[in-house]
Coordinates of C-alpha atoms and ligand atoms in Angstrom, one line a residue:
Chain A
M19 CA 67.3 -22.4 6.0
T20 CA 69.8 -23.4 8.6
G21 CA 73.0 -25.0 7.5
W22 CA 73.1 -27.9 10.0
H23 CA 70.7 -30.6 11.1
L24 CA 70.3 -32.8 14.1
D25 CA 72.2 -36.0 13.8
P26 CA 70.3 -39.3 13.6
E27 CA 71.4 -40.3 17.1
A28 CA 70.1 -37.1 18.6
I29 CA 66.8 -37.4 16.7
R30 CA 66.4 -41.0 18.0
R31 CA 67.1 -40.1 21.6
Y32 CA 64.9 -37.0 21.5
A33 CA 62.1 -39.1 20.0
E34 CA 62.3 -41.7 22.7
G35 CA 62.3 -39.0 25.4
A36 CA 65.8 -40.1 26.4
A37 CA 67.7 -36.9 25.6
P38 CA 69.2 -35.0 28.6
P39 CA 67.6 -31.7 29.2
D40 CA 70.3 -29.5 27.5
L41 CA 70.3 -31.6 24.4
A42 CA 66.4 -31.6 24.4
A43 CA 66.4 -27.9 24.7
S44 CA 68.7 -27.2 21.8
A45 CA 66.9 -29.9 19.7
E46 CA 63.6 -28.2 20.4
A47 CA 65.0 -24.8 19.5
H48 CA 66.2 -26.2 16.2
L49 CA 63.0 -28.1 15.5
M50 CA 61.0 -24.8 15.8
K51 CA 62.9 -23.6 12.7
C52 CA 63.6 -26.7 10.7
A53 CA 60.9 -28.6 8.8
T54 CA 63.3 -31.3 7.6
C55 CA 64.2 -32.4 11.1
R56 CA 60.6 -32.1 12.2
E57 CA 59.7 -34.6 9.5
A58 CA 62.6 -36.8 10.4
I59 CA 61.5 -36.9 14.0
A60 CA 57.9 -37.4 13.3
S61 CA 58.6 -40.7 11.6
Q62 CA 60.5 -41.9 14.8
V63 CA 58.2 -40.8 17.6
D64 CA 56.0 -43.3 19.2
T65 CA 52.5 -41.9 18.4
R66 CA 51.1 -43.2 21.7
R67 CA 53.7 -41.3 23.6
V68 CA 52.9 -38.1 21.6
E69 CA 49.3 -38.5 22.4
A70 CA 49.9 -39.0 26.0
I71 CA 52.1 -35.9 26.2
W72 CA 49.6 -33.9 24.2
H73 CA 46.8 -35.0 26.4
E74 CA 48.8 -34.0 29.5
V75 CA 49.6 -30.6 28.0
A76 CA 46.0 -30.0 27.0
D77 CA 44.8 -31.0 30.4
R78 CA 47.3 -28.6 32.1
V79 CA 46.1 -25.8 29.9
D80 CA 42.4 -26.5 30.1
A81 CA 41.9 -27.5 33.7
P82 CA 41.8 -24.3 35.7
R83 CA 44.6 -23.9 38.3
P84 CA 43.3 -25.1 41.7
S85 CA 42.6 -22.5 44.3
L86 CA 45.2 -21.4 46.8
P87 CA 44.1 -23.6 49.8
E88 CA 44.1 -26.6 47.5
R89 CA 47.5 -25.8 46.1
M90 CA 48.9 -25.4 49.6
L91 CA 47.4 -28.8 50.6
T92 CA 48.9 -30.5 47.5
R93 CA 52.2 -29.0 48.4
L94 CA 51.9 -30.6 51.9
G95 CA 51.6 -33.9 50.1
V96 CA 47.8 -34.2 50.2
G97 CA 46.4 -35.8 47.0
E98 CA 44.6 -33.4 44.6
A99 CA 41.3 -35.2 44.9
T100 CA 41.5 -35.2 48.7
A101 CA 42.5 -31.5 48.6
R102 CA 39.3 -30.8 46.7
L103 CA 37.2 -32.7 49.3
V104 CA 38.8 -30.7 52.1
A105 CA 38.2 -27.4 50.3
A106 CA 34.5 -28.3 50.2
T107 CA 34.2 -28.9 54.0
P108 CA 31.7 -26.4 55.3
T109 CA 33.5 -25.9 58.6
L110 CA 36.6 -24.5 56.9
R111 CA 35.0 -21.3 55.8
G112 CA 36.1 -18.1 57.3
P113 CA 33.1 -16.8 59.3
W114 CA 32.7 -20.1 61.2
L115 CA 36.3 -20.3 62.2
L116 CA 36.4 -16.6 63.2
G117 CA 33.4 -17.4 65.3
I118 CA 35.1 -20.1 67.4
A119 CA 38.3 -18.1 67.6
A120 CA 36.3 -15.1 69.0
V121 CA 34.4 -17.2 71.5
L122 CA 37.6 -18.8 72.8
A123 CA 39.5 -15.6 73.0
L124 CA 36.7 -14.0 75.0
S125 CA 36.5 -16.9 77.4
A126 CA 40.3 -16.9 77.8
G127 CA 40.1 -13.2 78.5
A128 CA 37.3 -13.8 81.1
A129 CA 39.3 -16.6 82.7
Q130 CA 41.9 -14.0 83.8
A131 CA 39.2 -12.5 86.0
D132 CA 37.5 -15.5 87.4
E133 CA 39.3 -18.8 88.3
R134 CA 36.1 -20.9 87.8
L135 CA 36.2 -19.9 84.1
L136 CA 39.7 -21.2 83.9
R137 CA 38.5 -24.6 85.0
M138 CA 35.6 -24.3 82.6
F139 CA 38.1 -23.9 79.8
L140 CA 39.0 -27.6 80.2
V141 CA 35.4 -28.5 79.8
A142 CA 34.7 -26.2 76.9
A143 CA 37.9 -26.7 74.9
P144 CA 37.0 -30.1 73.3
L145 CA 33.6 -28.6 72.3
G146 CA 35.2 -26.4 69.7
P147 CA 36.7 -29.1 67.5
L148 CA 33.7 -31.3 68.1
A149 CA 31.3 -28.6 67.0
G150 CA 33.6 -28.3 63.9
V151 CA 33.1 -31.9 63.1
A152 CA 29.3 -31.6 63.5
V153 CA 29.2 -28.5 61.3
A154 CA 31.2 -30.4 58.6
F155 CA 28.2 -32.7 58.3
A156 CA 25.2 -30.5 59.2
G157 CA 22.8 -30.8 56.3
G158 CA 21.9 -27.2 56.3
L159 CA 25.5 -26.1 56.0
D160 CA 26.6 -28.4 53.3
P161 CA 24.8 -27.2 50.2
T162 CA 25.8 -30.2 48.2
R163 CA 24.8 -32.8 50.8
E164 CA 22.0 -34.2 48.7
I165 CA 24.1 -34.6 45.6
G166 CA 26.9 -36.1 47.7
L167 CA 24.6 -38.7 49.4
A168 CA 23.7 -40.1 46.0
T169 CA 27.4 -40.8 45.1
P170 CA 29.3 -44.0 45.8
Y171 CA 32.1 -42.2 47.8
P172 CA 32.6 -44.2 51.0
G173 CA 31.0 -42.4 53.9
L174 CA 33.7 -43.3 56.4
R175 CA 36.5 -42.0 54.2
L176 CA 34.7 -38.7 53.8
L177 CA 34.1 -38.6 57.5
L178 CA 37.8 -39.2 58.3
I179 CA 39.0 -36.6 55.7
R180 CA 36.7 -34.0 56.9
T181 CA 37.4 -34.7 60.6
T182 CA 41.1 -34.6 60.1
A183 CA 40.8 -31.3 58.3
V184 CA 38.6 -29.8 61.0
L185 CA 41.0 -30.9 63.8
A186 CA 44.0 -29.6 61.9
V187 CA 42.4 -26.2 61.8
T188 CA 40.5 -26.0 65.1
V189 CA 43.0 -27.6 67.5
P190 CA 45.6 -24.8 66.9
I191 CA 43.0 -22.2 67.5
V192 CA 42.0 -23.8 70.8
A193 CA 45.6 -24.2 71.7
A194 CA 46.3 -20.6 71.1
A195 CA 43.4 -19.7 73.4
G196 CA 44.8 -22.1 76.0
L197 CA 48.2 -20.3 76.0
M198 CA 46.5 -17.0 76.8
L199 CA 45.3 -18.5 80.1
P200 CA 47.0 -17.6 83.3
G201 CA 48.8 -20.2 85.3
S202 CA 50.2 -23.6 84.2
H203 CA 50.6 -24.4 80.6
W204 CA 49.7 -28.0 81.4
V205 CA 46.1 -26.9 81.8
A206 CA 46.3 -25.4 78.3
A207 CA 47.3 -28.8 76.9
A208 CA 45.3 -31.2 79.1
W209 CA 42.2 -30.9 76.8
L210 CA 44.0 -32.5 73.8
L211 CA 43.5 -36.2 74.8
P212 CA 39.9 -35.7 75.8
T213 CA 39.3 -34.0 72.5
A214 CA 40.9 -36.9 70.6
G215 CA 39.0 -39.5 72.6
L216 CA 35.7 -37.7 72.3
T217 CA 36.2 -37.3 68.5
C218 CA 36.9 -41.0 68.1
A219 CA 33.9 -41.9 70.2
A220 CA 31.7 -39.7 68.0
L221 CA 33.1 -41.2 64.9
A222 CA 32.4 -44.7 66.2
L223 CA 28.8 -43.7 67.0
T224 CA 28.2 -42.7 63.3
A225 CA 27.7 -46.3 62.5
R226 CA 24.4 -45.9 64.4
M227 CA 23.5 -42.2 64.1
T228 CA 24.3 -39.2 61.9
P229 CA 27.5 -37.3 62.7
V230 CA 25.6 -34.3 64.1
V231 CA 23.6 -36.5 66.5
A232 CA 26.7 -38.5 67.5
V233 CA 28.6 -35.3 68.3
G234 CA 25.6 -34.0 70.3
V235 CA 25.5 -37.2 72.3
V236 CA 29.2 -37.3 73.1
A237 CA 29.4 -33.6 73.9
T238 CA 26.4 -33.7 76.2
A239 CA 27.8 -36.7 78.1
W240 CA 31.1 -34.9 78.5
V241 CA 29.6 -31.7 79.8
L242 CA 27.3 -33.5 82.2
V243 CA 30.0 -35.6 83.6
T244 CA 32.7 -33.0 84.0
T245 CA 31.0 -29.6 84.6
A246 CA 30.0 -30.1 88.3
T247 CA 33.3 -31.4 89.5
A248 CA 35.3 -28.9 87.4
L249 CA 33.3 -26.0 88.9
A250 CA 34.0 -27.3 92.4
G251 CA 37.7 -27.1 91.6
D252 CA 38.3 -30.9 91.1
L253 CA 40.0 -31.3 87.8
D254 CA 40.6 -35.1 88.1
L255 CA 37.9 -35.9 85.5
T256 CA 39.4 -33.6 82.9
S257 CA 43.1 -33.2 83.4
G258 CA 43.9 -35.9 86.1
I259 CA 46.4 -38.5 85.1
G260 CA 43.7 -41.2 85.3
A261 CA 41.5 -39.2 83.0
Q262 CA 44.3 -38.6 80.5
L263 CA 45.1 -42.4 80.4
F264 CA 41.4 -43.1 79.9
W265 CA 41.1 -40.8 76.9
L266 CA 44.4 -42.1 75.5
A267 CA 42.8 -45.6 75.7
V268 CA 39.6 -44.4 74.1
T269 CA 41.6 -42.7 71.3
A270 CA 43.6 -45.8 70.6
G271 CA 40.6 -48.1 70.8
G272 CA 38.5 -45.9 68.6
G273 CA 41.4 -45.6 66.1
L274 CA 41.9 -49.3 66.0
W275 CA 38.1 -49.8 65.5
L276 CA 38.1 -47.4 62.6
V277 CA 41.0 -49.1 60.9
A278 CA 39.5 -52.6 61.4
T279 CA 36.1 -51.7 60.2
R280 CA 36.8 -49.2 57.5
D281 CA 35.8 -51.5 54.7
T282 CA 32.8 -53.0 56.3
V283 CA 31.0 -50.4 58.3
T284 CA 28.4 -48.2 56.8
I285 CA 28.4 -44.7 58.1
K286 CA 25.1 -42.8 58.5
L287 CA 25.9 -39.6 56.7
G288 CA 22.3 -38.9 56.0
R289 CA 19.1 -39.2 58.0
S290 CA 17.8 -42.3 56.4
A291 CA 20.2 -44.0 53.9
Chain X
M6 CA 13.6 -54.2 31.4
T7 CA 12.4 -52.2 34.4
T8 CA 15.2 -50.2 36.0
V9 CA 13.1 -48.8 38.8
R10 CA 10.5 -50.9 40.6
V11 CA 8.6 -49.5 43.6
R12 CA 6.0 -51.5 45.4
N13 CA 3.7 -50.3 48.2
A14 CA 6.0 -47.5 49.1
T15 CA 4.9 -45.4 52.1
K16 CA 6.8 -42.5 53.6
S17 CA 5.7 -40.1 56.3
F18 CA 7.3 -37.1 57.8
G19 CA 5.8 -36.6 61.2
R20 CA 2.1 -36.5 60.6
T21 CA 2.4 -35.7 56.9
T22 CA 2.1 -38.8 54.6
A23 CA 4.2 -37.8 51.7
L24 CA 3.8 -41.2 49.9
D25 CA 0.9 -43.5 50.5
D26 CA 1.2 -47.0 49.1
V27 CA 2.8 -46.1 45.8
D28 CA 3.6 -48.5 43.0
L29 CA 5.7 -47.4 40.1
D30 CA 7.8 -49.0 37.3
A31 CA 10.2 -47.2 35.0
G32 CA 12.3 -48.6 32.3
R33 CA 14.2 -47.2 29.3
G34 CA 13.1 -43.9 28.1
V35 CA 11.8 -40.9 30.0
T36 CA 9.2 -41.3 32.7
G37 CA 7.6 -38.1 34.0
L38 CA 6.0 -37.4 37.4
L39 CA 3.3 -34.8 37.4
G40 CA 1.4 -33.5 40.4
P41 CA 0.6 -30.4 42.4
N42 CA 2.9 -29.0 45.1
G43 CA 3.3 -31.4 48.0
A44 CA 2.0 -34.4 46.0
G45 CA 5.1 -36.5 46.9
K46 CA 7.1 -36.3 43.7
T47 CA 10.4 -35.2 45.3
T48 CA 10.0 -37.7 48.1
L49 CA 9.7 -40.5 45.5
L50 CA 12.6 -39.2 43.5
R51 CA 14.8 -39.0 46.6
I52 CA 14.0 -42.6 47.3
M53 CA 15.0 -43.5 43.7
A54 CA 18.2 -41.6 44.3
T55 CA 19.0 -43.8 47.4
V56 CA 19.0 -40.6 49.6
L57 CA 15.8 -41.6 51.4
A58 CA 14.4 -45.0 52.4
P59 CA 10.6 -45.6 52.5
D60 CA 9.0 -46.5 55.8
R61 CA 7.3 -49.5 54.2
G62 CA 7.4 -51.1 50.8
T63 CA 10.1 -52.4 48.5
V64 CA 12.3 -50.6 46.1
T65 CA 14.5 -52.2 43.4
L66 CA 16.9 -50.0 41.4
L67 CA 18.9 -51.4 38.5
G68 CA 18.0 -54.9 39.8
R69 CA 19.4 -54.2 43.3
D70 CA 18.1 -53.4 46.7
P71 CA 19.2 -49.9 48.0
Q72 CA 18.7 -51.1 51.6
R73 CA 21.7 -53.3 51.4
P74 CA 25.0 -51.3 51.7
D75 CA 26.9 -53.2 48.9
D76 CA 24.0 -53.0 46.5
R77 CA 23.5 -49.3 47.4
T78 CA 27.1 -48.5 46.4
R79 CA 26.7 -50.4 43.1
I80 CA 23.5 -48.5 42.4
R81 CA 25.2 -45.2 43.2
E82 CA 28.0 -46.0 40.8
R83 CA 25.4 -46.0 37.9
L84 CA 23.2 -43.1 39.1
G85 CA 22.9 -39.5 38.2
Y86 CA 20.8 -37.2 40.5
L87 CA 19.7 -33.6 40.2
P88 CA 17.9 -32.6 43.4
Q89 CA 15.1 -30.1 43.3
D90 CA 17.0 -27.5 45.3
A91 CA 20.5 -28.5 44.3
G92 CA 23.0 -26.4 46.2
F93 CA 26.6 -25.7 45.2
H94 CA 29.8 -24.7 46.7
R95 CA 29.5 -21.2 45.5
G96 CA 33.2 -20.4 45.8
F97 CA 34.1 -23.2 43.4
T98 CA 34.3 -22.6 39.6
V99 CA 32.0 -24.5 37.4
F100 CA 34.9 -26.8 36.5
E101 CA 36.0 -27.3 40.1
F102 CA 32.5 -28.1 41.3
I103 CA 31.8 -30.7 38.6
D104 CA 35.2 -32.1 39.2
Y105 CA 34.4 -32.3 42.9
V106 CA 31.3 -34.4 42.2
A107 CA 33.4 -36.5 39.8
I108 CA 35.7 -37.2 42.7
L109 CA 32.7 -38.2 44.9
K110 CA 31.7 -40.5 42.0
Q111 CA 35.0 -42.2 42.5
M112 CA 36.7 -41.3 39.2
T113 CA 40.2 -41.7 40.5
D114 CA 42.4 -41.1 37.4
R115 CA 42.8 -37.4 37.2
R116 CA 43.2 -37.1 33.5
A117 CA 40.3 -39.4 32.7
R118 CA 38.2 -37.5 35.2
H119 CA 39.0 -34.1 33.7
D120 CA 38.1 -35.4 30.3
E121 CA 34.7 -36.5 31.6
V122 CA 34.2 -33.2 33.3
R123 CA 35.0 -31.4 30.1
R124 CA 32.6 -33.7 28.2
V125 CA 29.6 -32.9 30.4
I126 CA 30.5 -29.2 30.4
E127 CA 30.5 -29.2 26.6
L128 CA 27.3 -31.2 26.5
T129 CA 25.4 -28.7 28.7
G130 CA 26.9 -25.7 26.8
L131 CA 28.8 -24.5 29.9
S132 CA 32.2 -24.2 28.2
P133 CA 32.2 -20.4 28.0
V134 CA 31.7 -20.2 31.8
S135 CA 33.7 -23.2 32.9
G136 CA 36.2 -21.0 34.7
K137 CA 33.6 -18.7 36.4
R138 CA 32.7 -19.0 40.0
I139 CA 29.3 -20.5 40.7
R140 CA 28.2 -17.5 42.7
A141 CA 28.6 -15.4 39.6
L142 CA 26.2 -17.5 37.5
S143 CA 22.6 -16.8 36.7
G144 CA 20.0 -19.2 38.1
G145 CA 19.5 -20.9 34.7
M146 CA 23.2 -21.5 34.3
R147 CA 23.3 -23.1 37.8
R148 CA 20.6 -25.4 36.7
R149 CA 22.8 -26.4 33.8
V150 CA 25.7 -27.1 36.2
G151 CA 23.3 -29.3 38.2
L152 CA 22.4 -31.2 35.1
A153 CA 26.0 -31.5 34.0
Q154 CA 27.0 -33.1 37.3
A155 CA 24.1 -35.6 37.0
L156 CA 25.4 -36.7 33.6
L157 CA 28.9 -37.5 34.8
G158 CA 30.0 -41.0 34.1
D159 CA 27.1 -41.7 31.7
P160 CA 24.8 -43.1 34.3
D161 CA 22.2 -45.8 33.5
L162 CA 19.6 -44.2 35.8
L163 CA 19.1 -40.4 35.8
V164 CA 16.8 -38.9 38.4
L165 CA 16.0 -35.3 37.7
D166 CA 13.8 -33.3 40.0
E167 CA 12.3 -30.4 38.1
P168 CA 15.2 -30.0 35.6
T169 CA 13.6 -27.3 33.5
V170 CA 12.5 -25.0 36.3
G171 CA 13.7 -21.4 36.0
L172 CA 14.9 -21.8 32.4
D173 CA 14.1 -19.5 29.5
P174 CA 12.1 -21.0 26.6
E175 CA 15.3 -21.5 24.5
Q176 CA 17.1 -23.2 27.3
R177 CA 14.1 -25.3 28.1
L178 CA 14.2 -26.5 24.5
R179 CA 17.9 -27.3 24.8
F180 CA 17.3 -29.2 28.1
R181 CA 14.5 -31.1 26.4
E182 CA 16.9 -32.2 23.7
M183 CA 19.6 -33.2 26.2
I184 CA 17.2 -35.1 28.3
S185 CA 15.5 -36.9 25.5
H186 CA 18.9 -37.8 24.1
A187 CA 19.9 -39.1 27.6
G188 CA 16.7 -41.2 27.5
E189 CA 17.8 -43.2 24.5
G190 CA 19.1 -46.4 26.0
R191 CA 18.9 -45.1 29.6
T192 CA 16.3 -44.7 32.2
V193 CA 15.4 -41.1 33.0
V194 CA 12.8 -40.3 35.7
L195 CA 11.9 -36.6 36.1
S196 CA 9.3 -34.4 37.7
S197 CA 8.0 -31.2 36.2
H198 CA 5.1 -28.8 36.6
Q199 CA 5.4 -28.0 32.9
T200 CA 2.9 -30.1 31.1
E201 CA 4.4 -29.1 27.7
D202 CA 7.8 -30.5 28.8
I203 CA 6.1 -33.7 29.9
A204 CA 4.1 -34.0 26.7
A205 CA 7.2 -33.3 24.6
L206 CA 9.6 -35.6 26.5
C207 CA 8.0 -38.5 28.3
T208 CA 7.2 -41.9 27.1
R209 CA 5.3 -42.6 30.3
I210 CA 3.8 -40.5 33.0
A211 CA 2.6 -40.9 36.5
V212 CA 0.3 -38.4 38.1
F213 CA 0.5 -37.9 41.8
H214 CA -2.0 -36.3 44.1
R215 CA -1.6 -36.2 47.9
G216 CA 0.9 -39.0 48.0
R217 CA -1.0 -41.4 45.8
V218 CA -0.6 -42.3 42.1
R219 CA -3.8 -41.3 40.3
F220 CA -2.7 -42.2 36.8
T221 CA 0.0 -44.1 35.0
G222 CA 0.2 -44.5 31.2
T223 CA 1.4 -42.6 28.1
P224 CA 0.8 -38.9 27.6
G225 CA -1.6 -39.8 24.8
E226 CA -3.7 -41.9 27.1
L227 CA -3.9 -39.2 29.7
T228 CA -4.9 -36.6 27.1
A229 CA -7.5 -39.0 25.7
Q230 CA -9.2 -39.0 29.1
A231 CA -10.2 -35.4 28.5
A232 CA -11.7 -36.1 25.1
G233 CA -15.2 -34.6 24.9
R234 CA -14.7 -32.7 28.1
V235 CA -13.1 -29.5 27.0
W236 CA -15.2 -26.8 25.4
A237 CA -14.9 -23.2 24.3
G238 CA -17.4 -20.6 25.3
T239 CA -17.9 -16.8 25.5
Q240 CA -18.1 -17.1 29.3
R241 CA -16.9 -19.1 32.3
S242 CA -19.2 -22.1 32.6
A243 CA -20.6 -23.1 36.0
A244 CA -20.3 -26.7 35.0
A245 CA -16.5 -26.5 34.6
L246 CA -13.9 -27.9 37.0
A247 CA -11.4 -25.5 35.6
A248 CA -12.0 -22.5 33.3
W249 CA -9.8 -19.7 32.2
R250 CA -9.8 -16.9 29.6
T251 CA -7.3 -17.4 26.8
G252 CA -5.5 -14.7 25.0
D253 CA -8.1 -14.4 22.3
G254 CA -10.9 -13.7 24.8
V255 CA -12.5 -17.1 24.6
Y256 CA -13.0 -19.1 27.8
R257 CA -11.5 -22.6 27.8
N258 CA -13.7 -24.8 30.1
V259 CA -12.7 -28.2 31.3
G260 CA -15.2 -30.6 33.0
D261 CA -18.6 -31.9 31.9
P262 CA -19.9 -29.8 29.0
P263 CA -23.3 -28.3 29.1
A264 CA -25.6 -29.2 26.1
G265 CA -24.7 -27.5 22.9
A266 CA -21.2 -26.6 24.0
E267 CA -18.6 -26.3 21.2
L268 CA -16.1 -29.1 22.0
I269 CA -12.4 -28.6 21.3
P270 CA -9.5 -31.1 21.2
P271 CA -7.9 -31.5 24.7
T272 CA -4.3 -31.0 25.6
L273 CA -2.3 -32.9 28.2
E274 CA -2.7 -29.9 30.5
D275 CA -6.5 -30.1 30.2
A276 CA -6.5 -33.7 31.1
Y277 CA -4.2 -33.1 34.0
L278 CA -6.4 -30.3 35.4
L279 CA -9.5 -32.5 34.9
L280 CA -7.8 -35.3 36.8
M281 CA -6.7 -33.0 39.6
G282 CA -10.1 -31.4 39.8
E283 CA -11.9 -34.7 40.1
N284 CA -9.4 -35.9 42.7
E285 CA -9.9 -32.7 44.8
L286 CA -13.7 -33.3 44.6
E287 CA -13.3 -36.9 45.7
V288 CA -11.1 -35.8 48.6
T289 CA -13.4 -33.1 49.8
H290 CA -16.6 -35.2 49.5
S291 CA -15.2 -38.2 51.4
Ligands
LIG314 N1 12.1 -33.6 54.9 C1 10.8 -33.4 55.1 N2 10.4 -33.1 56.4 C2 9.0 -32.8 56.6 N3 8.1 -32.9 55.6 C3 8.5 -33.2 54.4 C4 9.9 -33.4 54.1 N4 9.9 -33.7 52.7 C5 8.7 -33.6 52.3 N5 7.8 -33.3 53.2 C6 6.3 -33.2 53.1 O1 5.9 -34.2 52.3 C7 4.9 -33.8 51.3 C8 5.4 -34.2 49.9 O2 6.5 -33.3 49.6 P1 7.3 -33.4 48.3 O3 8.5 -32.5 48.4 O4 7.6 -34.9 48.0 O5 6.2 -32.9 47.2 P2 6.4 -32.5 45.7 O6 5.4 -33.2 44.9 O7 7.9 -32.6 45.3 O8 6.1 -30.9 45.7 P3 6.7 -29.7 44.8 O9 5.9 -29.8 43.5 O10 6.2 -28.5 45.6 O11 8.1 -29.9 44.7 C9 4.7 -32.4 51.6 O12 3.6 -32.2 52.4 C10 5.9 -31.9 52.3 O13 5.6 -30.9 53.2
LIG315 MG1 9.3 -31.5 44.6
LIG316 ZN1 67.4 -29.5 10.7

């Protein structure tokens, strides 16, 4: 047996959780060896607090450690529940991302040879992130879609979480491809506002149609309007100052609409309900 | 109290009429849907799970209208659903996946949610594999994961599409126990091709054929319909709608017995085959 014991004041402070870390550590070391002090402390500790601590410890031990991407997201300040939802986004799987990266790298390479392809980059660039948003909601690619549809999770919130995650991953890929282009770097950035505007427009349309259809509508309209002029060498509709301001306005308007309606609007995540 | 009330529900996919003017009520206990492939069971269960809306007709679930957004959310808060071909994020562990569905079910407090996830994992006997990735599980184990997620939050309405498919006999028995336990004080609607499961579990059954309800009642009432219409013989009878040779070499014939046939007590399966055979005749003759 040890010759000394914790003094009553130390026991009280430890029991209340008010002991400074060094005192707590030495008290714990002593408590491991000394039954007398353990008893003394047991009579003082608030049982509710003990249960809460025990519960937390048991949960930490029992709940498996989240996967690496989820841990990285939580470190960036994303909530653990949101991180799990992001990890389940179909777009964010390796093969799909490698796919877009490869296509863009190829087209950037081809643009070195043919100037028309350079112009087409501005038309094509927003399609990568848009396709990512569509993939995030394509029924065939989300294996748990059917289970998810039957849950009360707000469709708009899921839509925003997944869209943000998709943009966070696809935009840097497209930007990297843009930097590989010959000529001005402005061209390599001019697609950003159209992409943001097109995405907002697609999100707004999901009040009427499923995300996949909404993206299809928006992407088709964009390609139809811009391809002919871009091929002819006129980039006003894509990177002109007027076009940039227009897309800035669409983005701001779409963003405001989403904020204003987020509690009332019903998003069509599924075909019929 | 009726938890599920379906009236005149019709649903078509292109030119296929999956449901044709269907009425169905389900209350506390286990209600079973029986019927051949393509009869419309899944379509009706998806409507009950708020995933699909009928083209025509009215549906009331837990006293609310799933067509109205607010009501739909309230229904979903009290609903558990196991789809027929439930998919999983195969890279998630069992715990992570069920926790993911719990997040979608709006369980916001992490610790309470984890407790609930552990509870359903325990209930479905998945504790030994809770840290395993779903892609590493056998098909039957995955089915259990599907059931576990449906049980999250102790829902008042459980919709289970072929919950016992692909399970070995021991697991089927376990599932039966879990489902009948869930049916105490709750409404469970399930579909199955296993007439023994239906006979063992269900307080009421509805038999579907080509999108229509052909029978509703208790399993006993359905079985009674085949009384006097099942007989044993040394050969297949031409008068039978269905006949097969059993393990002991005797032919089991179902239909209108010829004179002097040795009648035997019917099972639920006999009655089901009889009903299907008669419906097929009716369809081909009209
Ligand atoms: N999403 C869909 N698109 C097109 N046709 C469909 C769809 N869902 C169901 N059907 C059709 O509707 C009919 C009823 O199908 P359902 O899946 O409801 O049958 P079931 O009774 O569940 O069959 P099984 O026992 O094989 O699961 C079938 O003819 C099927 O082909
Ligand atoms: Mg089915
Ligand atoms: Zn001591």
